[in-house]
Coordinates of C-alpha atoms in Angstrom, one line a residue:
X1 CA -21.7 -14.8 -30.3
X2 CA -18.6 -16.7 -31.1
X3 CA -17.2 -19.7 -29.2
X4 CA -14.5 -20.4 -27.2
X5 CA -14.2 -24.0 -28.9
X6 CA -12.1 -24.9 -31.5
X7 CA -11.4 -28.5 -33.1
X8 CA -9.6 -30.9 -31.0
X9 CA -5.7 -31.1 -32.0
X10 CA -2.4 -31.4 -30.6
X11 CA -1.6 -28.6 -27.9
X12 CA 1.9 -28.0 -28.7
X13 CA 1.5 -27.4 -32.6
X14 CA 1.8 -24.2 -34.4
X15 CA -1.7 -24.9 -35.4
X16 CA -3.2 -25.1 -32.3
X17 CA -1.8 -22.0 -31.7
X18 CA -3.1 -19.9 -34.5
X19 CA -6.3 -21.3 -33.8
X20 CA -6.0 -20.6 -29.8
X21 CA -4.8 -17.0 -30.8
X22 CA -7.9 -16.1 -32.8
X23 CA -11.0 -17.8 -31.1
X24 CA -10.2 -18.1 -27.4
X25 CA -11.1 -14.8 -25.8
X26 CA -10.0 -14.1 -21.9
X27 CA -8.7 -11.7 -19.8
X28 CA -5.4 -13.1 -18.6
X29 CA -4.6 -13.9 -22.0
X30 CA -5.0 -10.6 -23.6
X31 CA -2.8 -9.1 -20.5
X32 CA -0.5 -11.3 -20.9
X33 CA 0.1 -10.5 -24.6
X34 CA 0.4 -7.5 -23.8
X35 CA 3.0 -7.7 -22.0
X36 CA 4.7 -9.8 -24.3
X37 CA 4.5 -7.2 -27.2
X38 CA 5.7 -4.1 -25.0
X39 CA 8.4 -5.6 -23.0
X40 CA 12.0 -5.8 -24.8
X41 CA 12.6 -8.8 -23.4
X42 CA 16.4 -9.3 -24.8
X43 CA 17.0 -5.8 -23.4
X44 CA 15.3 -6.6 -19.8
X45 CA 17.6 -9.4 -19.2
X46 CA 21.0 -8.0 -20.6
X47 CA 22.3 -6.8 -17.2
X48 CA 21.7 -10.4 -15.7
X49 CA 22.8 -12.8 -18.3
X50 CA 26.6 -12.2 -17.9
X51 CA 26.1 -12.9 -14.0
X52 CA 24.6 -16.6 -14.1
X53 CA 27.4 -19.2 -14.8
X54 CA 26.8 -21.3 -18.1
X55 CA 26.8 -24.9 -17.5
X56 CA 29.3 -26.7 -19.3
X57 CA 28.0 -30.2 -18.6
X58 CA 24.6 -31.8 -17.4
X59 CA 21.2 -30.5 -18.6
X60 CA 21.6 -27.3 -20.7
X61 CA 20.3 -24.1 -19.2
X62 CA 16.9 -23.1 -19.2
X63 CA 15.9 -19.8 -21.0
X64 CA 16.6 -16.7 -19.0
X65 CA 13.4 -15.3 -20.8
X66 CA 11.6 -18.2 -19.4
X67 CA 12.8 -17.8 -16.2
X68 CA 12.2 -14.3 -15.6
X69 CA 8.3 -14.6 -17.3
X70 CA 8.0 -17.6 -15.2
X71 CA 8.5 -15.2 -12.0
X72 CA 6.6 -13.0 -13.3
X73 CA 3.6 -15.1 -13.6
X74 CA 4.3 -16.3 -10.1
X75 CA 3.9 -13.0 -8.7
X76 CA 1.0 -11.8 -10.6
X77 CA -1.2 -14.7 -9.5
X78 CA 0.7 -15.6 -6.1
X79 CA 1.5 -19.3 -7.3
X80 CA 3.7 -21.4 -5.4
X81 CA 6.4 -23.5 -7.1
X82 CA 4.2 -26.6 -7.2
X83 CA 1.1 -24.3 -8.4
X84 CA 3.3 -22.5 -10.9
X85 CA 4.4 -25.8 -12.5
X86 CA 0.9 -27.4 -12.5
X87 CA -0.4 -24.0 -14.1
X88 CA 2.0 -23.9 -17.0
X89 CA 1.3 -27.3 -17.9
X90 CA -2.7 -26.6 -17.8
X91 CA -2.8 -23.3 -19.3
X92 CA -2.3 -22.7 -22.8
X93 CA -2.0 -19.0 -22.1
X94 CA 0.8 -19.7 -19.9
X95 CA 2.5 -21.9 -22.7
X96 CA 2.1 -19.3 -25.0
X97 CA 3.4 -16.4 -22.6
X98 CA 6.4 -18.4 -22.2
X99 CA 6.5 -19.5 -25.7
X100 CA 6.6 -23.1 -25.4
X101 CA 6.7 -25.1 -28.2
X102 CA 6.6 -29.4 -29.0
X103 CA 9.1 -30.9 -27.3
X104 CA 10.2 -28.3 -24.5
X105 CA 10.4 -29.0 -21.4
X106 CA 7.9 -27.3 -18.6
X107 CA 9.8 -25.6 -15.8
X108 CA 9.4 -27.5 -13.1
X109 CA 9.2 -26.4 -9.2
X110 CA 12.8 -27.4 -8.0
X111 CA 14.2 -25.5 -11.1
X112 CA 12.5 -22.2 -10.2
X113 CA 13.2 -22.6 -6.9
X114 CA 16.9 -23.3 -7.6
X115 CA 17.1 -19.6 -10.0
X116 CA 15.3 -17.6 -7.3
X117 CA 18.1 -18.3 -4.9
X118 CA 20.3 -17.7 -7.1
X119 CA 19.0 -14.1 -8.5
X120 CA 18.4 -13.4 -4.6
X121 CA 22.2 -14.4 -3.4
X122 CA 23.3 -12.3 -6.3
X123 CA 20.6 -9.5 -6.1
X124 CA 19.9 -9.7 -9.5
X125 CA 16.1 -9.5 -8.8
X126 CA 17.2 -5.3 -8.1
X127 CA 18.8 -5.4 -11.4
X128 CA 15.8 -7.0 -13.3
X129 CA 13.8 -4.2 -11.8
X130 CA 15.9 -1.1 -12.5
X131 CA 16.6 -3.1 -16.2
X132 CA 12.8 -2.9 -16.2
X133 CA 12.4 1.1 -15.2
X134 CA 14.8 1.9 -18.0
X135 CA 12.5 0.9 -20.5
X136 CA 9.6 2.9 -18.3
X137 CA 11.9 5.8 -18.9
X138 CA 12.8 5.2 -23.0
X139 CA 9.0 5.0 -23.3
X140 CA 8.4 9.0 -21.6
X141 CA 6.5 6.9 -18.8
X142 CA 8.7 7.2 -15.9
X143 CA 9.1 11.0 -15.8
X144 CA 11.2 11.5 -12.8
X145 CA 9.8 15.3 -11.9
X146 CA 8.6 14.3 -8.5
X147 CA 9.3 11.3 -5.7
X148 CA 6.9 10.2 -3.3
X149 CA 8.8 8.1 -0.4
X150 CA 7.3 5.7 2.0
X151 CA 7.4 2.6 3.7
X152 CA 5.4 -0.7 4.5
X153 CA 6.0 -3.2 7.4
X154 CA 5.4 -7.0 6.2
X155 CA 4.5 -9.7 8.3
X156 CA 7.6 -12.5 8.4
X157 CA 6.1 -16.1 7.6
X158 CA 8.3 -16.9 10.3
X159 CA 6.2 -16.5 14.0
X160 CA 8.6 -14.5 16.5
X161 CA 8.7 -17.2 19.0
X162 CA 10.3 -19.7 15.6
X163 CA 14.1 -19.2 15.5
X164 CA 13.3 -20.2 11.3
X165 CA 14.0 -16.9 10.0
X166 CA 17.2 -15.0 11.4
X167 CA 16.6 -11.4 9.6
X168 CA 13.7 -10.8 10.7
X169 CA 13.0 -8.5 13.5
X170 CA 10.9 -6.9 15.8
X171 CA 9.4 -2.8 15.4
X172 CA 6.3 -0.9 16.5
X173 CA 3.8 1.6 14.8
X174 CA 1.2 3.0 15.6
X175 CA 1.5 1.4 19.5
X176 CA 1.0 -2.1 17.7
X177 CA 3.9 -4.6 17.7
X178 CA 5.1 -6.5 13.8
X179 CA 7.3 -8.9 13.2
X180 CA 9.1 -8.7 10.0
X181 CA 10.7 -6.7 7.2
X182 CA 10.1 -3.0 5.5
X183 CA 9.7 -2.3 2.0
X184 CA 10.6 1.0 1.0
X185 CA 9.7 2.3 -2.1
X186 CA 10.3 5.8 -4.6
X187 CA 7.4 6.3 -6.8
X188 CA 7.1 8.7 -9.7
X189 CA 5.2 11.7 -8.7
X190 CA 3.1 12.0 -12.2
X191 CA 2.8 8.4 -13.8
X192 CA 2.5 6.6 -10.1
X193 CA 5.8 4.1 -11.4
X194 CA 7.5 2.4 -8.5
X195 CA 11.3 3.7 -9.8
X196 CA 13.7 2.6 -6.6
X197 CA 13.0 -0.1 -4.4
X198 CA 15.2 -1.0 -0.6
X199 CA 13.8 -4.0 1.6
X200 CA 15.5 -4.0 5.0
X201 CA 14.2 -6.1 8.5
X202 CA 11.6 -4.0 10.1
X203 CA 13.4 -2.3 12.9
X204 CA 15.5 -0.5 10.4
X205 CA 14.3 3.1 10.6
X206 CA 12.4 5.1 7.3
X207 CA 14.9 8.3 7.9
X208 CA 17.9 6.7 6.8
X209 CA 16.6 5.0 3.4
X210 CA 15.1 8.7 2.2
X211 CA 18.5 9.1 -0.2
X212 CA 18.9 5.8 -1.7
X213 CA 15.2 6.2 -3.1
X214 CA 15.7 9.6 -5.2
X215 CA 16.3 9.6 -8.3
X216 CA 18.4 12.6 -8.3
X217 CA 16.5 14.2 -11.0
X218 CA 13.7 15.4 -9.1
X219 CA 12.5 19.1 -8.9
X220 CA 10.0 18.1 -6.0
X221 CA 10.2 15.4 -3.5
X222 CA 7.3 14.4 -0.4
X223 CA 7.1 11.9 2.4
X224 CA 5.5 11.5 5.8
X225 CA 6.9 13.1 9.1
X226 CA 9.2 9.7 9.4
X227 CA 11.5 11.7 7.4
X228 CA 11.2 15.0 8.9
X229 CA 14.5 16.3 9.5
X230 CA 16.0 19.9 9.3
X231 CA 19.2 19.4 7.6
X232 CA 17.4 17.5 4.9
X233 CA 15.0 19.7 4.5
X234 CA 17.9 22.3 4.0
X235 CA 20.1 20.4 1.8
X236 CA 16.6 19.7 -0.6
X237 CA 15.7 23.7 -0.6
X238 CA 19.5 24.6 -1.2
X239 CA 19.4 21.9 -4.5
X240 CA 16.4 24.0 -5.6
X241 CA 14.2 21.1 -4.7
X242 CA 10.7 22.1 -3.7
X243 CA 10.6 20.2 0.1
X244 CA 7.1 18.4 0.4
X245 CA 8.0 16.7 3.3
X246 CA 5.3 17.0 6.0
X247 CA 6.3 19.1 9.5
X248 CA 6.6 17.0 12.7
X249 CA 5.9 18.0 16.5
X250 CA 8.3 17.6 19.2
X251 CA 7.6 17.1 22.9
X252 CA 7.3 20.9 24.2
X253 CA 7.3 22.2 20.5
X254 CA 3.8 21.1 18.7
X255 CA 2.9 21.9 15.1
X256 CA 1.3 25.3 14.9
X257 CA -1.3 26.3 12.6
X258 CA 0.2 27.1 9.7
X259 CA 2.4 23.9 9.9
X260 CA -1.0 22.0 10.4
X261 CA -2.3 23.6 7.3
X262 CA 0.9 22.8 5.5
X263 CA 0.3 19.4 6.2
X264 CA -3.1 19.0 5.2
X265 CA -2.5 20.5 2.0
X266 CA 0.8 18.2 1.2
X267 CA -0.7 14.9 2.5
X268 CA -3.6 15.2 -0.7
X269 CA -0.4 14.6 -2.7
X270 CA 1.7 12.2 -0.5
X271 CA -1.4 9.9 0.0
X272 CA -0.9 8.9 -3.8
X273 CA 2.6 7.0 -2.5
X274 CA 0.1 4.7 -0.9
X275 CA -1.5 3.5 -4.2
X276 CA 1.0 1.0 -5.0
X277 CA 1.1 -0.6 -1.8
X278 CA -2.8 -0.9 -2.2
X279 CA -2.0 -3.1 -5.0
X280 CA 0.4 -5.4 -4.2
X281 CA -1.8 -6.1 -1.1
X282 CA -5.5 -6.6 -2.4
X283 CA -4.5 -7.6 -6.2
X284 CA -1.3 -9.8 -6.1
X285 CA -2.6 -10.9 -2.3
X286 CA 1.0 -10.0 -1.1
X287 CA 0.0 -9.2 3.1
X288 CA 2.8 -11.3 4.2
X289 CA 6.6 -12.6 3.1
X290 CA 6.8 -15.8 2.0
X291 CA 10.3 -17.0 2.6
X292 CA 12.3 -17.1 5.4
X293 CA 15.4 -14.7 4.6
X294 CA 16.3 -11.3 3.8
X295 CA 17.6 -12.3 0.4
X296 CA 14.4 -14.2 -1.2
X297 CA 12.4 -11.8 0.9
X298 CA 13.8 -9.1 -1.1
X299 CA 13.7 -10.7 -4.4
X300 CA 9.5 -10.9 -3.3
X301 CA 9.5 -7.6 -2.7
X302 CA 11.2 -6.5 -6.2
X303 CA 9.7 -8.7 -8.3
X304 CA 6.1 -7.7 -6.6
X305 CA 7.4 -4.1 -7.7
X306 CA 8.0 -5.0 -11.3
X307 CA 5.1 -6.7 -12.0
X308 CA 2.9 -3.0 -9.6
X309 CA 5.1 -1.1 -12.8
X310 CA 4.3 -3.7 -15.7
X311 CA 0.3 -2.8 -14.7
X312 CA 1.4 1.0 -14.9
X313 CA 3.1 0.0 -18.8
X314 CA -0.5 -1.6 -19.3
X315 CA -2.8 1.7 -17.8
X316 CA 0.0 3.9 -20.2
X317 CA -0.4 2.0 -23.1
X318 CA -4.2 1.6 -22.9
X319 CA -5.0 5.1 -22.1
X320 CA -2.8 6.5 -25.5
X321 CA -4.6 3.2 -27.6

């Protein structure tokens, strides 16, 4: 059995490296090369890099490649900004993933903190994503035959009786009261990818979001009854798009039998929508928001989203290996 140990050296050299690269055997490292090797990192951040300013004076900019890997790392093992910092600096994986060398500088939690703002006020955290689900699409993974569409509430951080957090609002389900904000998302009907992503407060209704998350390519598209309606339904049919959208009662007009049938047999598919949102709540522990706006809210939510479709790169990958 070989060991984990290697000879003590200095962390930051290229030989510590090597050495780290061929005897130190973990989980989280081997994902996160992974990820290293089948992302195209210069071509993720293209769409983002002409919309930050460049600093002319003052400390020089830190790596957009950092950056982005740096929220990625915070949203795949719900760090803080403080826990974040203190992780990189421990973890040699991390160092690696971010491809720290001698003599650069750790990002530090005011500095992540300062470019999340920024990507949220500028909403390039949607960018970053759909940056992300072209690459999905180069690779054959994100097919785009079929769209599942649904929604999640999430809990603000904010209580409602705090006047903290101004976007957030109130909405019922199920004859249960939340607080908070909706996540709505389009996934891909065969490979499961999360390909269109809209975050709104929580008393924004599902109907109205149903468009924005096709892809327009679609020859089949399904949803709960939240987005029953009959001129949709039409307009899908009339585009020659098979209409999986489950039936809904009315007051003095209940489902029959076939429509209850009909149901049945199209929720077996529509339940898949619900896988993703299993995993951004039991494995990146995301039950709640953790800021206290819209904006960073959102940027959560996406980058949550990208990291749900960077697991789906991984399943693809390891399944064809």
């Amino acid at each position: 059995m070989k060991s984990n140990r290697f000879n003590n050296m200095d962390l930051f050299t290229h030989k510590a490296n090597s050495e780290y690269k061929k005897h130190i055997k973990t989980q989280s490292k081997a994902a996160l090369e992974f990820i290293n090797t089948h992302i195209d990192w210069n071509k993720l951040i293209a769409p983002i890099e002409k919309e930050l300013p460049h600093a002319r004076r003052g400390r020089k900019r830190l790596d957009l490649r950092v950056v982005v890997k740096c929220f990625i790392l915070q949203n795949m093992y719900n760090l803080s900004d403080p826990r974040l910092e203190e992780e990189i600096a421990d973890r040699r994986s991390f160092q690696m993933f971010l491809g720290l060398v001698s003599g650069d500088a750790i990002p530090d939690e005011t500095t992540i903190c300062r470019y999340r703002a920024l990507f949220a006020q500028k909403g390039l955290d949607k960018k970053l994503f759909d940056s992300f689900s072209i690459q999905l699409r180069e690779q054959g993974i994100l097919l785009e035959r079929g769209t599942l569409v649904d929604a999640t509430i999430k809990q603000a951080q904010a209580t409602p009786s705090c006047d903290r957090d101004k976007d957030a609002t109130h909405t019922r389900k199920r004859n249960k009261s939340y607080y908070g904000y909706k996540g709505h998302i389009g996934v891909d009907l065969d490979s499961r990818v999360i390909h269109s992503t809209k975050f709104t407060p929580a008393n924004v209704h599902d109907s109205p979001c149903f468009e924005e998350l096709l892809s327009g390519e679609e020859e089949a598209v399904f949803g709960d009854k939240g987005y029953a309606n009959k001129k949709r339904k039409n307009k899908l049919r009339a585009a020659g798009v098979y209409c999986g959208i489950l039936d809904k009662g009315y007051r003095g007009r209940p489902l029959g039998y076939a429509q209850k049938r009909r149901n049945k047999k199209l929720s077996s598919v529509r339940n898949n929508v619900e896988r993703p949102f299993a995993f951004l709540k039991r494995v990146l522990h995301y039950e709640r928001c953790r800021y206290y706006d819209l904006s960073r809210n959102r940027f959560e939510f996406n980058m949550k989203a990208l990291v749900y479709n960077i697991r789906c790169l991984i399943s693809h990958k390891t399944a064809l290996a």
